[in-house]
Coordinates of C-alpha atoms and ligand atoms in Angstrom, one line a residue:
M1 CA 50.3 84.2 157.4
D2 CA 53.2 86.5 158.2
K3 CA 56.7 85.3 157.0
H4 CA 59.8 86.0 159.1
I5 CA 62.7 86.6 156.9
V6 CA 66.3 87.3 158.0
V7 CA 68.7 89.2 155.3
V8 CA 72.4 88.5 156.3
G9 CA 74.5 91.5 154.9
A10 CA 73.9 95.3 154.7
G11 CA 75.5 96.1 151.6
V12 CA 73.9 97.1 148.5
A13 CA 72.7 93.6 147.7
G14 CA 71.2 93.1 151.1
L15 CA 69.8 96.6 151.3
T16 CA 68.1 96.8 148.1
T17 CA 66.7 93.1 148.6
A18 CA 65.3 94.1 151.9
M19 CA 63.7 97.4 150.6
L20 CA 62.0 95.7 147.7
L21 CA 60.8 92.6 150.1
S22 CA 59.5 94.9 152.7
Q23 CA 56.9 95.9 150.0
N24 CA 55.0 92.9 150.7
P25 CA 53.3 93.3 154.0
R26 CA 53.5 89.7 154.7
Y27 CA 57.0 89.7 154.9
K28 CA 58.6 90.7 158.5
I29 CA 62.4 91.3 157.8
T30 CA 65.6 91.5 159.9
V31 CA 68.5 92.6 158.3
A32 CA 71.4 91.2 160.2
A33 CA 75.2 92.6 159.5
K34 CA 78.6 93.2 160.9
H35 CA 79.0 96.3 158.7
M36 CA 76.2 98.9 158.2
P37 CA 76.2 102.1 156.3
G38 CA 78.3 104.6 157.9
D39 CA 81.0 102.2 158.3
Y40 CA 84.3 102.2 156.2
D41 CA 86.0 98.8 156.2
I42 CA 87.9 96.6 153.8
E43 CA 85.3 93.8 154.6
Y44 CA 82.5 96.0 153.2
A45 CA 82.6 96.6 149.6
S46 CA 79.5 98.9 149.0
P47 CA 80.7 102.3 150.4
W48 CA 83.8 102.4 148.4
A49 CA 82.0 101.7 144.8
G50 CA 82.1 105.1 142.5
A51 CA 79.4 104.0 141.9
N52 CA 78.1 104.4 138.3
Y53 CA 76.0 102.1 136.0
F54 CA 78.5 101.1 133.3
P55 CA 77.1 97.7 131.9
V56 CA 79.9 95.1 131.5
S57 CA 77.8 91.6 131.6
V58 CA 78.0 89.5 128.4
K59 CA 75.0 89.4 126.3
G60 CA 72.8 86.7 126.9
T61 CA 73.9 86.0 130.5
P62 CA 71.6 86.1 133.6
A63 CA 74.1 89.0 134.9
A64 CA 73.0 91.0 131.6
E65 CA 69.4 90.5 132.5
W66 CA 70.0 91.8 135.9
E67 CA 71.9 94.9 134.9
G68 CA 69.3 95.7 131.9
N69 CA 66.5 95.2 134.6
T70 CA 68.2 97.6 136.8
W71 CA 68.5 100.6 134.4
P72 CA 64.8 101.7 134.9
S73 CA 65.0 102.0 138.5
L74 CA 68.2 103.7 138.7
E75 CA 66.7 106.1 135.9
N76 CA 63.6 106.7 137.9
L77 CA 65.6 107.6 141.2
A78 CA 67.8 110.3 138.9
R79 CA 64.7 111.7 137.6
N80 CA 62.2 111.4 140.4
Y81 CA 64.1 111.1 143.6
P82 CA 66.8 113.5 144.5
E83 CA 67.0 112.5 147.9
A84 CA 68.4 109.1 146.9
G85 CA 71.8 110.7 145.6
V86 CA 71.7 109.5 142.1
H87 CA 72.0 111.9 139.2
F88 CA 72.6 111.8 135.3
Q89 CA 75.9 112.2 133.8
G90 CA 77.2 112.1 130.3
C91 CA 79.9 109.4 129.4
E92 CA 82.5 109.1 127.1
V93 CA 84.2 105.6 126.9
Y94 CA 87.3 105.0 124.7
N95 CA 89.0 101.8 123.5
R96 CA 92.5 101.1 122.5
S97 CA 93.6 98.3 120.0
K98 CA 96.9 97.8 122.6
D99 CA 94.6 97.0 125.3
V100 CA 93.2 94.0 123.8
G101 CA 93.4 91.0 126.0
S102 CA 94.3 92.8 129.1
V103 CA 92.5 92.2 132.6
T104 CA 90.7 95.6 132.1
A105 CA 89.9 95.3 128.6
N106 CA 88.4 91.8 129.2
W107 CA 86.5 93.2 132.1
F108 CA 85.1 96.1 130.1
S109 CA 84.6 94.2 126.8
E110 CA 80.7 94.5 126.6
L111 CA 81.3 98.3 127.5
L112 CA 84.0 98.8 124.7
S113 CA 81.7 96.9 122.0
P114 CA 80.6 99.2 119.2
T115 CA 77.2 97.1 119.5
P116 CA 76.7 96.4 123.0
W117 CA 73.2 94.9 124.3
W118 CA 72.4 98.4 126.3
K119 CA 72.9 100.4 123.0
S120 CA 69.4 101.3 123.0
L121 CA 68.7 101.1 126.5
L122 CA 70.8 104.0 127.6
P123 CA 70.1 107.6 126.5
D124 CA 71.9 109.5 123.6
F125 CA 74.1 106.5 122.5
K126 CA 76.6 108.0 119.7
T127 CA 79.8 106.8 118.3
I128 CA 82.4 109.4 118.6
P129 CA 83.8 110.3 115.0
K130 CA 87.5 109.2 114.3
T131 CA 88.4 112.6 113.8
E132 CA 87.4 113.7 117.3
L133 CA 89.4 110.9 119.0
S134 CA 92.2 111.9 121.0
D135 CA 95.8 110.4 120.3
G136 CA 96.0 107.1 121.2
M137 CA 92.2 106.1 120.9
D138 CA 91.2 104.0 118.5
S139 CA 87.3 104.3 118.9
G140 CA 84.7 105.9 121.3
K141 CA 81.5 106.1 122.3
S142 CA 79.2 108.5 124.3
F143 CA 75.8 108.2 126.1
T144 CA 74.2 109.3 129.4
S145 CA 74.2 107.3 132.5
V146 CA 73.8 107.9 136.1
C147 CA 76.6 108.0 139.1
I148 CA 75.5 107.1 142.7
N149 CA 77.0 108.9 145.8
T150 CA 77.1 105.9 147.9
A151 CA 77.3 108.0 151.1
I152 CA 73.7 109.1 150.4
Y153 CA 72.4 106.1 148.6
L154 CA 73.1 103.3 151.2
P155 CA 71.6 105.2 154.0
W156 CA 68.4 106.1 151.6
L157 CA 68.1 102.3 150.9
V158 CA 68.1 101.9 155.1
S159 CA 65.4 104.6 155.4
Q160 CA 63.2 103.0 152.9
G161 CA 63.5 99.8 154.6
L162 CA 62.6 101.4 158.0
K163 CA 59.6 103.3 156.6
N164 CA 58.0 99.6 156.0
G165 CA 59.0 98.2 159.3
V166 CA 62.3 96.4 158.4
V167 CA 64.5 95.9 161.3
F168 CA 68.1 96.7 161.4
K169 CA 70.9 94.9 164.0
R170 CA 74.3 94.1 164.0
A171 CA 75.4 90.7 164.2
I172 CA 78.4 88.6 163.3
L173 CA 77.3 85.1 162.0
K174 CA 79.6 81.9 162.2
Q175 CA 77.3 80.1 160.0
I176 CA 74.2 80.2 158.1
T177 CA 71.8 78.3 160.7
D178 CA 72.9 81.3 163.2
A179 CA 70.5 83.4 161.1
A180 CA 67.9 80.7 161.9
A181 CA 68.3 80.8 165.5
P182 CA 65.4 82.2 167.5
G183 CA 66.3 85.7 168.7
M184 CA 68.0 86.7 165.5
H185 CA 64.6 87.9 163.9
H186 CA 63.4 90.4 165.7
S187 CA 59.9 88.7 166.2
G188 CA 62.0 86.3 168.6
K189 CA 60.9 83.7 166.3
P190 CA 63.0 81.2 164.2
A191 CA 63.5 82.6 160.4
D192 CA 61.2 81.1 157.7
L193 CA 63.8 81.9 155.4
I194 CA 67.5 83.5 155.3
I195 CA 69.1 85.6 152.4
N196 CA 72.6 85.4 152.2
C197 CA 73.9 88.6 151.1
T198 CA 77.5 88.5 152.4
G199 CA 79.6 89.5 149.7
L200 CA 83.1 88.4 150.1
G201 CA 82.2 87.7 154.0
S202 CA 81.6 84.0 153.2
L203 CA 85.1 83.7 151.8
K204 CA 86.9 85.1 154.9
L205 CA 84.6 82.6 157.1
G206 CA 86.7 79.7 158.3
G207 CA 85.2 76.2 157.5
V208 CA 82.6 77.3 155.1
E209 CA 84.3 79.2 152.2
D210 CA 82.8 79.4 148.8
R211 CA 86.3 79.1 146.8
K212 CA 85.0 80.4 143.8
L213 CA 85.1 83.8 145.3
Y214 CA 87.9 86.4 145.2
P215 CA 88.7 89.9 145.7
A216 CA 89.5 92.2 142.7
R217 CA 91.0 95.3 144.5
G218 CA 90.2 98.7 143.4
Q219 CA 92.0 101.6 144.7
I220 CA 90.6 105.3 143.9
V221 CA 91.4 109.0 144.6
V222 CA 88.7 111.1 145.7
V223 CA 89.0 114.9 145.0
R224 CA 87.2 118.0 145.1
N225 CA 87.7 119.0 141.4
D226 CA 85.0 118.7 139.0
A227 CA 85.5 116.5 135.6
G228 CA 82.0 117.3 134.4
K229 CA 81.6 114.0 132.7
M230 CA 82.1 110.1 133.4
Y231 CA 85.0 108.5 131.5
G232 CA 86.4 104.9 130.9
V233 CA 89.2 103.7 128.7
S234 CA 89.9 99.9 128.0
G235 CA 93.5 100.0 129.8
T236 CA 96.4 101.9 130.8
D237 CA 100.1 102.0 130.0
D238 CA 101.0 101.1 133.6
G239 CA 100.2 97.5 133.8
D240 CA 97.7 95.1 133.0
D241 CA 95.4 95.3 136.1
E242 CA 95.3 99.1 136.4
A243 CA 92.2 100.9 135.3
M244 CA 91.0 104.3 134.0
Y245 CA 87.8 106.0 135.2
I246 CA 86.3 108.8 136.2
M247 CA 82.9 110.1 137.6
T248 CA 81.6 112.8 139.6
R249 CA 79.3 112.1 142.3
A250 CA 76.0 113.6 143.0
A251 CA 75.4 116.1 145.7
G252 CA 78.7 117.3 146.4
G253 CA 80.2 113.8 146.7
G254 CA 83.3 114.8 144.9
T255 CA 85.0 113.1 141.9
V256 CA 86.3 109.6 141.9
L257 CA 89.4 109.0 140.1
G258 CA 90.0 105.2 139.4
G259 CA 91.6 102.8 139.5
S260 CA 92.7 99.5 139.4
Y261 CA 91.2 95.8 139.2
Q262 CA 93.8 93.7 141.3
K263 CA 92.9 90.0 141.4
D264 CA 93.6 88.3 144.7
N265 CA 94.9 91.2 146.2
W266 CA 93.7 91.7 149.7
E267 CA 96.0 94.9 150.6
S268 CA 93.5 97.6 152.2
Q269 CA 96.3 100.2 152.7
F270 CA 96.6 102.6 149.6
D271 CA 99.6 102.3 147.3
P272 CA 100.8 105.9 146.9
S273 CA 102.8 105.2 143.6
L274 CA 99.4 103.8 142.2
A275 CA 97.7 106.9 143.5
I276 CA 99.9 108.9 141.2
R277 CA 99.6 106.9 138.3
I278 CA 95.9 106.9 138.8
M279 CA 95.9 111.0 139.2
K280 CA 98.0 111.3 136.2
R281 CA 96.2 109.1 133.9
C282 CA 92.9 111.0 134.8
V283 CA 94.3 114.6 134.4
D284 CA 95.7 113.3 130.9
I285 CA 92.4 112.4 129.5
C286 CA 90.4 115.2 131.6
P287 CA 92.5 118.3 131.7
Q288 CA 89.4 120.1 132.7
L289 CA 90.1 118.6 136.2
T290 CA 92.8 121.3 136.9
N291 CA 92.2 123.6 134.0
G292 CA 95.4 122.1 132.2
R293 CA 97.7 122.7 135.5
G294 CA 98.6 118.9 136.4
I295 CA 98.0 116.6 139.1
E296 CA 99.5 119.1 141.6
H297 CA 96.2 121.1 141.5
L298 CA 94.0 118.1 142.2
D299 CA 92.4 118.9 145.8
I300 CA 92.5 115.4 147.5
I301 CA 89.4 114.5 150.0
R302 CA 90.8 110.8 150.4
H303 CA 92.7 108.0 149.2
S304 CA 90.4 104.6 149.3
V305 CA 90.8 101.0 148.6
G306 CA 87.8 98.4 148.1
L307 CA 87.7 94.8 147.2
R308 CA 85.1 93.9 144.7
P309 CA 83.5 90.3 145.5
V310 CA 84.0 88.7 142.3
R311 CA 82.8 84.9 141.8
E312 CA 84.2 83.0 139.1
G313 CA 81.5 82.1 136.8
G314 CA 79.3 84.9 137.9
A315 CA 77.1 86.0 140.9
R316 CA 75.3 83.3 142.7
I317 CA 71.4 83.8 142.9
E318 CA 70.0 80.3 144.1
K319 CA 67.8 78.8 146.7
E320 CA 68.8 75.7 148.8
K321 CA 67.5 73.9 151.8
V322 CA 70.0 74.1 154.8
N323 CA 69.3 72.1 158.0
G324 CA 65.6 72.5 157.2
T325 CA 65.5 76.2 156.6
W326 CA 65.2 78.1 153.3
V327 CA 68.4 79.9 152.4
V328 CA 68.4 82.2 149.1
H329 CA 72.0 83.2 148.3
S330 CA 72.6 86.5 146.4
Y331 CA 76.3 87.2 146.3
G332 CA 79.4 87.4 144.2
Y333 CA 78.6 90.6 142.1
G334 CA 82.0 91.9 141.6
G335 CA 82.3 95.2 140.0
A336 CA 78.5 95.4 139.2
G337 CA 76.8 95.3 142.5
Y338 CA 75.0 98.7 142.0
Q339 CA 74.5 98.2 138.4
S340 CA 72.8 94.8 138.8
S341 CA 71.4 95.8 142.3
Y342 CA 67.4 96.0 141.3
G343 CA 67.4 93.1 138.8
A344 CA 69.4 91.0 141.1
A345 CA 67.1 91.7 144.1
Q346 CA 64.1 90.8 141.7
A347 CA 65.6 87.6 140.7
A348 CA 66.5 86.7 144.5
I349 CA 62.8 87.8 145.6
K350 CA 61.3 85.5 142.9
L351 CA 63.1 82.6 144.8
V352 CA 61.7 83.8 148.0
D353 CA 58.2 83.8 146.9
E354 CA 58.4 80.3 145.4
A355 CA 60.1 78.8 148.7
L356 CA 57.7 80.5 150.9
Q357 CA 54.7 79.1 148.7
E358 CA 56.2 75.9 148.6
R359 CA 56.6 75.9 152.4
A360 CA 53.0 76.9 152.9
R361 CA 51.8 74.0 150.7
L362 CA 53.4 71.6 152.7
Ligands
FAD1 C1 86.6 100.7 143.9 C2 85.4 99.8 143.6 C3 84.6 100.6 142.6 C4 83.4 100.0 142.4 N1 82.6 100.9 141.5 C5 81.4 100.0 141.1 C6 80.5 100.9 140.0 O1 80.7 102.0 139.8 N2 79.3 100.4 139.8 C7 78.9 99.1 140.2 O2 77.8 98.5 140.1 N3 79.6 98.5 141.4 C8 80.9 99.0 141.6 N4 81.8 98.3 142.7 C9 81.3 97.2 143.1 C10 80.4 96.9 144.2 O3 80.8 97.8 145.3 C11 80.3 95.6 144.7 O4 79.6 94.6 143.9 C12 78.9 95.7 145.9 O5 79.3 96.6 146.9 C13 78.8 94.5 146.6 O6 77.7 94.6 147.4 P1 77.3 93.3 148.4 O7 76.2 93.6 149.1 O8 77.2 92.0 147.9 O9 78.5 93.1 149.6 P2 79.3 94.1 150.7 O10 78.9 95.6 150.3 O11 80.5 93.7 150.7 O12 78.2 93.7 152.0 C14 78.4 92.6 152.6 C15 77.5 92.6 153.6 O13 77.4 91.2 154.5 C16 78.0 91.3 155.8 N5 78.5 90.4 156.2 C17 79.5 89.6 155.7 N6 80.1 88.3 156.3 C18 79.1 88.6 157.5 C19 79.0 87.4 158.6 N7 79.5 86.4 158.7 N8 77.9 88.0 159.4 C20 77.1 89.2 159.4 N9 77.5 89.9 158.3 C21 78.3 89.7 157.4 C22 79.1 92.8 155.9 O14 79.3 93.1 157.1 C23 78.2 93.7 154.6 O15 77.0 94.3 155.7 C24 82.8 98.9 143.1 C25 83.7 98.4 144.0 C26 84.9 98.7 144.4 C27 85.7 98.1 145.4
NAG2 C1 88.9 97.6 120.5 O1 89.4 97.9 119.6 C2 90.2 96.7 119.1 C3 90.9 97.6 117.9 O2 90.5 98.3 117.0 C4 89.6 95.5 118.5 O3 90.2 94.8 118.0 C5 88.6 95.3 119.8 O4 87.9 94.1 119.3 C6 87.9 96.5 120.3 N1 87.2 95.8 121.4 C7 85.8 95.4 121.5 C8 85.2 95.0 122.9 O5 85.1 96.0 120.5
NAG3 C1 76.7 82.4 152.4 O1 76.9 81.3 151.4 C2 78.1 80.9 151.5 C3 78.3 80.0 150.2 O2 77.3 79.0 150.3 C4 78.6 80.5 152.7 O3 80.1 80.0 152.7 C5 78.5 81.4 153.8 O4 78.6 80.6 155.1 C6 77.0 82.1 153.8 N1 77.2 83.0 154.7 C7 76.4 83.0 155.9 C8 76.6 84.2 156.8 O5 75.7 82.2 156.3
NAG4 C1 73.2 71.2 160.6 O1 72.7 70.8 161.8 C2 74.1 69.8 162.6 C3 73.2 69.3 163.6 O2 72.5 70.0 164.3 C4 75.2 70.6 163.0 O3 75.9 69.7 163.3 C5 75.7 71.6 161.4 O4 76.6 72.4 162.0 C6 74.3 72.0 160.9 N1 74.7 72.7 159.5 C7 75.0 74.1 159.3 C8 75.4 74.4 158.0 O5 74.6 74.9 160.2

């Protein structure tokens, strides 16, 4: 029998889950969201992401499993589906001893480790010899990963859902049961199951906050200059919560210069001084950006700010019965929403299948 599912949220979490769920012809899916691909809003994290695959989850945690399970899908897209806007890129990641204990070094710890769990997962993993390290770097590694052009990739996810009959609609939900109300699902029937992919949205809703959620503000500069490679460094000399990374998006998406990781900071406007520090750090580590001519020769497309939806203790993938309707929660992916998207969606879908089978047996 057909099952009516409402997915709340059209970020990378909701869209990936809807796309994979729609491969089961019994599942009739509506995606209901306040923001859709094409929107740029501080309440919508996904468009602002770089985004790349730089695994950061600690070995042995569910999050590491989701990240590990995501690589094969992203690799397949980069290799075989150019229309998705995902491409391979060489990467260099550096560790400085003076960053030990800083916010960004802690966030990046698995990325900086000499023996990360993903060492044999990503192609071309090499330790950079000490003699080849630039001043100030204590160790380094290189590997190949992917960079996602979110402006192409999010609409591509929508198109994959549309092909399988997923219906997308705008809606602002006040509470979870709104999603089960008749009329929210495109069939007109009440939903059999709701998937909550609302990111930071649930914190902003009055009355029903998951208090474990908080924003980690990321500011970036998008430029037309080409870096040729992706870079990441354990920290900066400009403050504990500032970060250093570079990636060039596929298909003319420009180069993203990052960044920051500012906990509990909700500011949606860009900080011009921070932007200058970001550009200086990036040009220092990658002079190729302006052929050694300094930040004055960066060709800026835009300044951007996004809020990573972080959840203390990690993202939540759980099922729960709310007022008689099954709800599968899938939110709180912090700075790793893309690189864990397929693994997380697979884990959520397992709960969907379980809940609907259980329902069928009753
Ligand atoms: C600067 C920056 C750089 C990043 N770089 C990377 C990277 O390189 N790699 C990576 O993997 N990740 C990266 N991230 C993290 C990534 O962007 C997030 O983890 C991811 O976008 C979260 O997706 P989501 O679908 O959970 O939430 P969101 O994209 O925020 O989507 C939430 C959805 O829920 C909807 N919604 C919320 N509340 C309601 C409501 N009440 N009613 C209806 N709809 C509602 C919203 O409208 C929206 O559609 C970065 C983030 C930032 C800010
Ligand atoms: C980074 O380098 C410092 C100094 O060599 C070291 O103490 C630290 O453990 C390294 N970080 C990781 C995550 O391995
Ligand atoms: C999603 O789940 C969170 C945490 O349980 C809850 O606070 C929020 O209301 C839910 N969002 C929606 C739109 O139902
Ligand atoms: C559950 O139903 C009760 C009674 O109809 C209602 O008052 C309450 O708000 C509902 N709870 C949620 C989370 O929707």
